[in-house]
Coordinates of C-alpha atoms in Angstrom, one line a residue:
M1 CA 6.8 -13.3 -8.5
V2 CA 5.4 -10.2 -6.7
A3 CA 2.0 -11.2 -8.2
L4 CA 2.5 -14.6 -6.6
G5 CA 3.0 -12.9 -3.3
S6 CA -0.5 -11.3 -3.6
V7 CA -2.0 -14.8 -4.1
I8 CA -0.3 -16.1 -1.0
A9 CA -1.3 -13.0 1.0
T10 CA -5.0 -13.4 -0.1
A11 CA -5.0 -17.0 1.1
V12 CA -3.5 -16.0 4.4
L13 CA -6.0 -13.1 4.7
C14 CA -9.0 -15.4 4.1
V15 CA -7.9 -18.0 6.7
T16 CA -6.7 -15.7 9.4
F17 CA -7.6 -12.0 9.5
L18 CA -10.9 -12.0 7.6
P19 CA -12.9 -14.3 9.9
V20 CA -12.0 -12.1 12.9
L21 CA -12.6 -8.7 11.4
H22 CA -15.8 -9.6 9.6
A23 CA -17.4 -11.2 12.7
L24 CA -16.8 -8.0 14.7
K25 CA -18.8 -5.8 12.3
L26 CA -16.3 -2.9 12.9
G27 CA -17.2 0.7 12.1
S28 CA -13.5 1.4 11.8
T29 CA -10.6 -1.0 11.2
Y30 CA -8.6 0.4 14.1
E31 CA -11.6 -0.2 16.4
Y32 CA -10.2 -3.7 16.7
L33 CA -7.1 -2.4 18.5
E34 CA -9.3 -0.6 21.1
L35 CA -11.2 -3.8 21.7
R36 CA -8.1 -5.9 21.9
F37 CA -5.8 -3.4 23.8
D38 CA -7.0 0.1 24.6
T39 CA -7.9 3.5 23.1
R40 CA -4.3 4.6 22.8
L41 CA -3.5 2.0 20.2
R42 CA -6.6 2.9 18.2
K43 CA -5.7 6.6 18.2
L44 CA -2.0 6.0 17.5
T45 CA -2.7 3.9 14.4
S46 CA -5.4 6.2 13.2
V47 CA -3.0 9.2 13.4
M48 CA -0.3 7.2 11.5
Y49 CA -2.7 6.2 8.8
T50 CA -4.1 9.8 8.5
I51 CA -0.6 11.4 8.2
R52 CA 0.5 8.8 5.7
L53 CA -2.6 9.3 3.5
L54 CA -2.5 13.1 3.7
L55 CA 1.0 13.1 2.4
L56 CA 0.2 10.6 -0.4
L57 CA -3.0 12.2 -1.7
P58 CA -1.4 15.3 -3.3
L59 CA 0.9 12.9 -5.3
V60 CA -2.2 11.0 -6.6
I61 CA -3.5 14.3 -8.0
Y62 CA -0.1 15.7 -9.1
V63 CA 1.2 12.8 -11.3
P64 CA -1.8 12.7 -13.8
A65 CA -2.2 16.4 -13.7
L66 CA 1.4 16.8 -14.8
A67 CA 1.0 14.3 -17.6
F68 CA -2.1 16.1 -18.8
T69 CA -0.3 19.4 -18.7
Q70 CA 2.6 18.0 -20.8
V71 CA 0.2 16.7 -23.5
T72 CA -2.3 19.5 -23.7
G73 CA -0.5 22.6 -22.4
I74 CA -3.3 23.4 -19.9
S75 CA -1.8 24.7 -16.6
I76 CA -1.5 22.3 -13.8
H77 CA -3.0 24.9 -11.6
V78 CA -6.3 24.4 -13.5
V79 CA -6.1 20.6 -14.0
A80 CA -5.3 19.7 -10.4
P81 CA -8.2 21.5 -8.8
A82 CA -10.5 20.1 -11.5
I83 CA -9.5 16.5 -10.6
S84 CA -10.0 17.1 -6.9
A85 CA -13.3 18.9 -7.2
L86 CA -14.8 16.2 -9.4
C87 CA -13.7 13.4 -6.9
V88 CA -14.9 15.3 -3.9
L89 CA -18.3 15.9 -5.6
Y90 CA -19.2 12.4 -6.4
T91 CA -17.6 10.9 -3.3
T92 CA -19.4 13.1 -0.8
A93 CA -22.7 13.0 -2.8
G94 CA -22.7 9.2 -3.5
G95 CA -20.7 7.7 -0.6
L96 CA -19.4 4.1 -0.8
R97 CA -21.8 3.1 -3.6
A98 CA -20.6 5.9 -5.9
V99 CA -16.9 5.0 -5.1
A100 CA -17.6 1.4 -5.9
L101 CA -19.4 2.1 -9.2
T102 CA -17.0 4.7 -10.5
G103 CA -14.1 2.6 -9.3
S104 CA -15.3 -0.3 -11.5
L105 CA -15.6 2.0 -14.5
Q106 CA -12.3 3.6 -13.9
L107 CA -10.6 0.1 -13.7
M108 CA -12.0 -0.8 -17.1
V109 CA -10.6 2.4 -18.6
M110 CA -7.2 1.9 -17.0
L111 CA -7.1 -1.7 -18.3
A112 CA -8.2 -0.7 -21.8
A113 CA -5.4 2.0 -21.9
T114 CA -2.8 -0.5 -20.7
V115 CA -3.8 -3.1 -23.3
A116 CA -3.9 -0.5 -26.1
L117 CA -0.4 0.6 -25.2
L118 CA 0.8 -3.0 -25.1
A119 CA -0.7 -3.7 -28.5
A120 CA 0.8 -0.6 -30.1
G121 CA 4.2 -1.3 -28.6
I122 CA 4.3 -5.0 -29.6
H123 CA 3.3 -4.0 -33.1
D124 CA 6.1 -1.4 -33.3
V125 CA 8.7 -3.9 -32.1
G126 CA 7.7 -6.7 -34.5
G127 CA 5.8 -9.1 -32.2
F128 CA 5.9 -10.5 -28.7
G129 CA 8.5 -13.0 -29.8
V130 CA 10.9 -10.1 -30.5
V131 CA 10.1 -8.6 -27.1
W132 CA 10.9 -11.9 -25.3
R133 CA 14.1 -12.5 -27.2
R134 CA 15.5 -9.0 -26.4
M135 CA 14.6 -9.5 -22.8
E136 CA 16.4 -12.8 -22.6
A137 CA 19.4 -11.5 -24.4
S138 CA 19.8 -8.7 -21.9
G139 CA 19.3 -10.9 -18.9
R140 CA 16.0 -9.4 -17.9
V141 CA 14.0 -12.7 -17.9
E142 CA 14.8 -13.7 -14.3
F143 CA 12.0 -15.5 -12.4
F144 CA 14.0 -17.7 -10.1
N145 CA 17.0 -15.9 -8.6
M146 CA 17.2 -18.1 -5.5
D147 CA 19.9 -16.0 -3.7
P148 CA 18.9 -16.1 0.0
N149 CA 20.8 -12.9 0.8
P150 CA 18.3 -10.2 2.1
L151 CA 20.7 -7.5 0.9
T152 CA 20.2 -8.5 -2.7
R153 CA 17.6 -6.1 -4.0
T154 CA 15.3 -8.4 -6.0
T155 CA 15.2 -12.2 -5.6
F156 CA 12.6 -14.9 -5.7
W157 CA 12.4 -14.9 -1.9
S158 CA 12.2 -11.1 -1.5
A159 CA 9.5 -10.9 -4.2
T160 CA 7.4 -13.8 -2.9
L161 CA 7.9 -13.8 0.8
G162 CA 8.6 -10.1 1.2
G163 CA 5.9 -9.4 -1.3
T164 CA 3.5 -11.5 0.7
F165 CA 3.9 -9.2 3.7
F166 CA 3.7 -6.1 1.5
W167 CA 0.4 -7.2 0.1
L168 CA -0.9 -8.5 3.5
Q169 CA -0.5 -5.1 5.2
M170 CA -2.4 -3.6 2.3
L171 CA -5.2 -6.1 2.1
A172 CA -5.6 -7.2 5.8
V173 CA -5.3 -4.0 7.8
Q174 CA -5.6 -0.9 5.6
P175 CA -9.0 0.6 6.1
N176 CA -9.7 1.1 2.4
S177 CA -9.4 -2.6 1.9
V178 CA -11.1 -3.9 5.0
Q179 CA -14.0 -1.5 4.4
R180 CA -14.8 -3.5 1.2
Y181 CA -14.9 -6.9 3.1
L182 CA -17.2 -5.4 5.8
A183 CA -19.6 -4.0 3.2
V184 CA -20.8 -7.5 2.2
P185 CA -23.2 -9.5 4.5
T186 CA -21.4 -12.8 5.0
L187 CA -17.9 -14.2 5.5
A188 CA -18.2 -16.2 2.3
A189 CA -19.1 -13.1 0.3
A190 CA -16.1 -11.3 1.9
R191 CA -13.8 -14.1 0.9
R192 CA -15.2 -14.0 -2.7
T193 CA -14.5 -10.2 -2.6
A194 CA -10.9 -10.8 -1.5
G195 CA -10.5 -13.5 -4.3
L196 CA -11.8 -11.1 -7.0
Q197 CA -9.5 -8.4 -5.6
C198 CA -6.6 -10.8 -5.8
G199 CA -7.4 -11.6 -9.5
G200 CA -7.3 -7.9 -10.2
L201 CA -4.0 -7.5 -8.5
V202 CA -2.4 -10.3 -10.5
L203 CA -3.9 -9.0 -13.7
T204 CA -2.7 -5.4 -13.3
T205 CA 0.7 -6.4 -11.9
T206 CA 1.3 -8.8 -14.9
L207 CA 0.2 -6.2 -17.4
A208 CA 2.6 -3.7 -15.8
C209 CA 5.4 -6.1 -16.1
F210 CA 4.6 -6.8 -19.8
L211 CA 4.4 -3.1 -20.4
G212 CA 7.9 -2.6 -18.9
A213 CA 9.1 -5.4 -21.2
V214 CA 7.7 -3.8 -24.3
V215 CA 9.2 -0.4 -23.4
F216 CA 12.6 -2.0 -23.0
A217 CA 12.3 -3.9 -26.2
K218 CA 11.2 -0.7 -28.1
Y219 CA 14.3 1.3 -26.9
D220 CA 16.8 -1.6 -26.7
G221 CA 20.0 -0.2 -28.2
C222 CA 18.7 3.4 -28.1
D223 CA 18.0 4.1 -24.5
P224 CA 16.3 7.6 -24.1
L225 CA 17.9 7.9 -20.6
V226 CA 21.4 7.5 -22.1
T227 CA 20.7 10.0 -24.9
K228 CA 19.0 12.4 -22.4
E229 CA 15.8 12.4 -24.4
V230 CA 14.1 11.9 -21.0
Q231 CA 15.5 12.6 -17.6
R232 CA 13.7 9.9 -15.5
P233 CA 12.6 6.3 -16.1
D234 CA 9.0 7.5 -15.2
Q235 CA 8.9 9.3 -18.5
L236 CA 9.5 6.4 -20.8
V237 CA 5.9 5.2 -21.1
A238 CA 4.8 8.8 -21.9
L239 CA 7.5 9.1 -24.5
M240 CA 6.3 5.8 -26.1
V241 CA 2.8 7.2 -26.2
E242 CA 4.0 10.5 -27.7
Q243 CA 5.9 8.7 -30.5
T244 CA 3.2 6.2 -31.2
S245 CA 0.1 8.4 -31.0
S246 CA 0.6 10.0 -34.4
R247 CA 0.1 6.5 -36.0
V248 CA -2.6 5.4 -33.6
P249 CA -5.4 8.0 -33.3
G250 CA -6.9 8.3 -29.8
L251 CA -4.0 6.5 -28.1
A252 CA -2.8 9.6 -26.2
G253 CA -6.4 10.4 -25.1
L254 CA -6.9 6.8 -23.9
F255 CA -3.5 6.9 -22.1
L256 CA -4.5 10.1 -20.2
A257 CA -7.9 8.7 -19.5
G258 CA -6.2 5.6 -17.9
L259 CA -4.0 7.8 -15.8
F260 CA -7.0 9.9 -14.6
S261 CA -9.0 6.8 -13.9
A262 CA -6.3 5.3 -11.7
A263 CA -5.8 8.6 -9.9
M264 CA -9.5 9.3 -9.4
G265 CA -10.2 5.8 -8.3
N266 CA -7.4 6.0 -5.6
L267 CA -8.4 9.5 -4.6
S268 CA -12.1 8.8 -4.2
A269 CA -11.5 5.6 -2.2
A270 CA -9.0 7.4 0.0
L271 CA -11.4 10.3 0.6
N272 CA -14.3 8.0 1.5
T273 CA -12.1 5.8 3.8
L274 CA -10.1 8.6 5.5
S275 CA -13.1 10.8 6.3
G276 CA -14.9 7.8 7.9
T277 CA -11.8 6.7 9.8
L278 CA -11.1 10.3 11.0
Y279 CA -14.7 10.6 12.2
A280 CA -14.9 7.3 14.0
D281 CA -11.4 7.3 15.6
L282 CA -10.5 10.9 16.2
V283 CA -13.4 13.4 15.7
S284 CA -16.6 11.8 17.1
G285 CA -15.4 11.8 20.7
W286 CA -14.9 15.6 20.6
L287 CA -18.3 16.4 19.1
P288 CA -21.5 17.3 21.1
A289 CA -24.4 14.8 20.9
A290 CA -26.3 17.0 18.4
W291 CA -23.4 16.8 16.0
R292 CA -22.9 13.1 16.4
A293 CA -26.6 12.6 15.5
K294 CA -25.6 14.1 12.1
S295 CA -22.6 11.9 11.5
G296 CA -23.2 11.6 7.7
V297 CA -23.0 15.4 7.3
V298 CA -19.8 15.6 9.4
I299 CA -18.2 12.8 7.4
K300 CA -19.0 14.5 4.1
A301 CA -17.6 17.8 5.4
L302 CA -14.4 16.0 6.4
G303 CA -14.2 14.6 2.9
V304 CA -14.4 18.2 1.5
V305 CA -11.7 19.4 3.9
I306 CA -9.4 16.5 2.9
G307 CA -10.0 17.2 -0.8
V308 CA -9.1 20.9 -0.3
W309 CA -6.0 20.0 1.6
A310 CA -4.8 17.6 -1.1
T311 CA -5.4 20.2 -3.8
L312 CA -3.5 22.9 -1.9
L313 CA -0.5 20.6 -1.2
V314 CA -0.2 19.8 -4.9
F315 CA 1.3 23.3 -5.3
V316 CA 3.8 22.4 -2.6
V317 CA 4.7 19.1 -4.4
E318 CA 5.3 21.1 -7.5
R319 CA 8.2 22.9 -5.8
I320 CA 9.5 20.2 -3.4
G321 CA 10.3 17.1 -5.3
G322 CA 11.6 15.4 -2.2
L323 CA 8.1 15.1 -0.8
V324 CA 7.5 12.0 -3.0
Q325 CA 10.4 10.3 -1.3
V326 CA 9.3 11.4 2.2
A327 CA 5.7 10.2 1.6
M328 CA 6.7 6.8 0.3
S329 CA 9.3 6.3 3.0
L330 CA 6.8 7.2 5.7
G331 CA 4.5 4.5 4.2
S332 CA 7.2 1.9 4.6
V333 CA 7.9 2.9 8.1
T334 CA 4.3 2.5 9.3
S335 CA 3.0 -0.4 7.2
G336 CA 4.9 -3.2 9.0
T337 CA 4.0 -1.7 12.4
M338 CA 0.3 -1.7 11.7
L339 CA 0.3 -5.3 10.4
G340 CA 2.4 -6.3 13.4
L341 CA -0.1 -4.8 15.9
F342 CA -3.0 -6.8 14.4
T343 CA -0.9 -9.9 14.2
L344 CA 0.2 -9.5 17.8
G345 CA -3.4 -9.0 19.0
M346 CA -4.8 -12.0 17.1
L347 CA -1.9 -14.4 17.5
V348 CA -0.6 -13.9 21.1
P349 CA -3.4 -14.2 23.7
R350 CA -1.1 -12.9 26.5
A351 CA -0.2 -9.7 24.6
N352 CA -1.2 -6.5 26.4
A353 CA -1.4 -2.8 25.7
L354 CA 2.0 -2.0 27.1
G355 CA 3.6 -4.7 25.0
A356 CA 1.8 -3.5 21.9
L357 CA 2.9 0.1 22.5
A358 CA 6.5 -1.0 23.1
G359 CA 6.5 -3.2 19.9
A360 CA 5.0 -0.3 17.9
G361 CA 7.6 2.1 19.1
V362 CA 10.6 -0.2 18.4
S363 CA 9.2 -1.1 15.0
V364 CA 8.6 2.5 13.9
L365 CA 12.1 3.6 15.2
G366 CA 13.9 0.6 13.7
T367 CA 12.2 0.7 10.3
A368 CA 12.6 4.5 10.2
L369 CA 16.4 4.2 10.8
V370 CA 16.7 1.8 7.9
V371 CA 14.5 3.7 5.5
F372 CA 15.8 7.2 6.1
G373 CA 19.4 5.9 6.4
Q374 CA 19.0 4.4 3.0
Q375 CA 17.6 7.6 1.5
S376 CA 20.5 9.6 3.1
A377 CA 23.1 7.2 1.7
I378 CA 21.5 7.4 -1.8
A379 CA 21.4 11.2 -1.7
A380 CA 25.0 11.3 -0.7
G381 CA 26.0 9.0 -3.5
M382 CA 27.2 6.3 -1.1
L383 CA 24.5 3.7 -2.0
K384 CA 23.7 2.7 -5.6
W385 CA 21.8 -0.4 -6.6
P386 CA 23.1 -2.6 -9.5
A387 CA 21.0 -2.3 -12.7
K388 CA 20.8 -4.3 -15.9
P389 CA 22.9 -2.7 -18.8
T390 CA 21.4 -0.4 -21.5
S391 CA 23.0 1.4 -24.4
A392 CA 22.4 3.9 -27.2
D393 CA 24.9 2.5 -29.6
Q394 CA 22.3 1.9 -32.3
C395 CA 21.4 5.5 -32.5
G396 CA 24.9 7.0 -32.3
G397 CA 25.0 7.4 -28.5
P398 CA 27.3 6.0 -25.9
P399 CA 26.9 2.6 -24.3
G400 CA 24.9 2.6 -21.0
L401 CA 26.7 1.6 -17.8
L402 CA 25.8 -0.6 -14.9
A403 CA 25.1 1.2 -11.7
E404 CA 27.8 0.6 -9.2
P405 CA 27.0 -1.9 -6.5
A406 CA 26.5 -0.8 -2.9
P407 CA 29.9 0.2 -1.4
A408 CA 31.2 -2.0 1.4
E409 CA 31.6 1.0 3.8
V410 CA 27.8 1.5 4.0
F411 CA 26.4 -0.2 7.1
F412 CA 25.0 -3.6 5.9
V413 CA 21.5 -3.0 7.3
L414 CA 21.1 0.0 5.0
R415 CA 21.4 -2.3 2.0
L416 CA 18.4 -4.3 3.1
S417 CA 16.0 -4.8 0.1
Y418 CA 12.9 -2.6 0.2
L419 CA 10.8 -5.7 -0.2
W420 CA 11.7 -6.9 3.3
L421 CA 10.8 -3.7 5.1
V422 CA 7.2 -4.6 5.9
L423 CA 8.3 -8.0 7.2
L424 CA 11.0 -6.2 9.3
G425 CA 8.4 -3.9 10.9
T426 CA 6.0 -6.7 11.5
A427 CA 8.6 -9.0 13.1
L428 CA 9.9 -6.2 15.4
T429 CA 6.3 -5.4 16.6
V430 CA 5.4 -9.0 17.3
L431 CA 8.7 -10.0 18.9
V432 CA 9.1 -6.9 21.2
G433 CA 5.4 -6.8 21.9
T434 CA 5.3 -10.5 23.0
V435 CA 8.4 -10.2 25.2
V436 CA 7.3 -7.0 26.9
S437 CA 3.8 -8.4 27.4
L438 CA 5.2 -11.5 29.1
L439 CA 7.5 -9.5 31.3
T440 CA 4.6 -7.2 32.5
A441 CA 1.7 -9.6 32.6
R442 CA -0.2 -9.9 35.9
Q443 CA -0.9 -13.3 37.4
P444 CA -4.5 -14.6 37.1
G445 CA -6.7 -13.4 40.0
Q446 CA -4.8 -10.2 40.7
P447 CA -6.6 -6.9 40.2
G448 CA -6.7 -5.6 36.7
H449 CA -6.2 -9.0 35.0
R450 CA -8.6 -9.8 32.1
D451 CA -8.5 -12.7 29.8
V452 CA -8.8 -11.9 26.1
D453 CA -12.1 -12.5 24.4
P454 CA -11.7 -15.4 22.0
A455 CA -13.5 -13.5 19.2
L456 CA -10.4 -11.2 19.0
L457 CA -8.0 -14.1 18.3
F458 CA -7.2 -16.2 15.2
Q459 CA -9.6 -19.2 15.2
W460 CA -6.9 -21.8 16.1
R461 CA -5.9 -19.7 19.1
R462 CA -9.3 -19.8 20.7
P463 CA -10.2 -21.7 23.8
G464 CA -13.0 -24.2 24.3
P465 CA -16.7 -23.4 24.5
R466 CA -16.9 -22.9 28.3
A467 CA -13.9 -20.6 28.4
R468 CA -15.3 -18.6 25.5
Q469 CA -18.6 -18.1 27.4
Q470 CA -16.7 -16.9 30.5
Q471 CA -14.5 -14.5 28.5
H472 CA -17.5 -13.1 26.6
E473 CA -19.0 -12.2 30.0
L474 CA -15.8 -10.4 30.8
N475 CA -15.9 -8.3 27.6
P476 CA -19.5 -7.3 26.8
M477 CA -18.4 -4.9 24.1
V478 CA -17.1 -7.8 22.0
A479 CA -20.0 -10.0 22.8
E480 CA -22.4 -7.3 21.6
K481 CA -20.6 -7.0 18.3
T482 CA -20.4 -10.7 17.6

């Protein structure tokens, strides 16, 4: 159902955001917010994106490096710098073309590793029919839970509608996605790019779900978490690889290659995008003209600095496990706000910079209260999400237990499903931004009033030809770009 959300999000992207962004030929995604509102919004979103990515990049290196260390015994202090150095080398030397080429190859390796794991696991269990029957018997085949309660963690509605907004913020406003659409010459080619990307998302999401099903079926009745053979659910796939690799030569190596491919693909794309965004939105304005003339060199230098930062922070991640939680929570806090700002700008012609700033502030604060309130309640043991039952009775262990449902004394907002968080942030930004804009709008003809250029709005929100011509004359920056 989450994969279905990516299909809906891609359709919305192609009809709404993509025609606006592609026509503007932006150097940076957040340049739109400067054209639509003012420089403050552009810098604010660039800073939020930079902080979020700088916290996430060390995790991208740490996870595969840890797996490699567990399998080979090579120190993580050797593996992590090697991953980072290799990514920095081909990203800074080859730019976007190198990132695209290596990303394609890495995707093939990742898919091959996943399919190999699926094949080995299905063979061990006794066929896919056995996998499906065990899933059904345990209540894990659940496509259409139509419970409308947003406090229920996973339902059809949260996975499809909430998932749509999750994917939309990733596909429509994140620089690493928008950069791909702008790299092709026509809107039709950009839409084909988005369609191909959607196909990849559906494929990888579906394979991941099947892999989870196979892992469950393999350990049904002998749960390694119950027997304490592993400590975290994240370790179950690695355990399956370890137990299967002796019978399937090369499986462990292919598994590690898949992990590395996923990590290096994410890292190289992030380095390329973040260095360009940093330069365009935050650094170029501070540089003398002589340095701006050498923008390519400066962007590559920023890529090297970001790579060094990510590598150094790996050693912090190694000691502070809570950083994973902080980084992921920060992502949830800012994602809805960013999508909300772009939606506000393109949907509401009367929206102004003051309204956008107010909407962004309320959105970040409101979402942060929910996210960090949830994490605090979980850490204190006050909030636990229900889970499907597992057991180890077939290998002499105790039966598994259902996690306790969320206690009634926890404030109900803190039980909001994580799948609705992006929608929450988006709705707060658009609603508050619209209200504040209407309350602070100047009347036409008064000093400082300026109508919005129609090129900055969704197509169905644009005025007629004569009004468009007049508004283009009022905003020559947009007219020049389009």
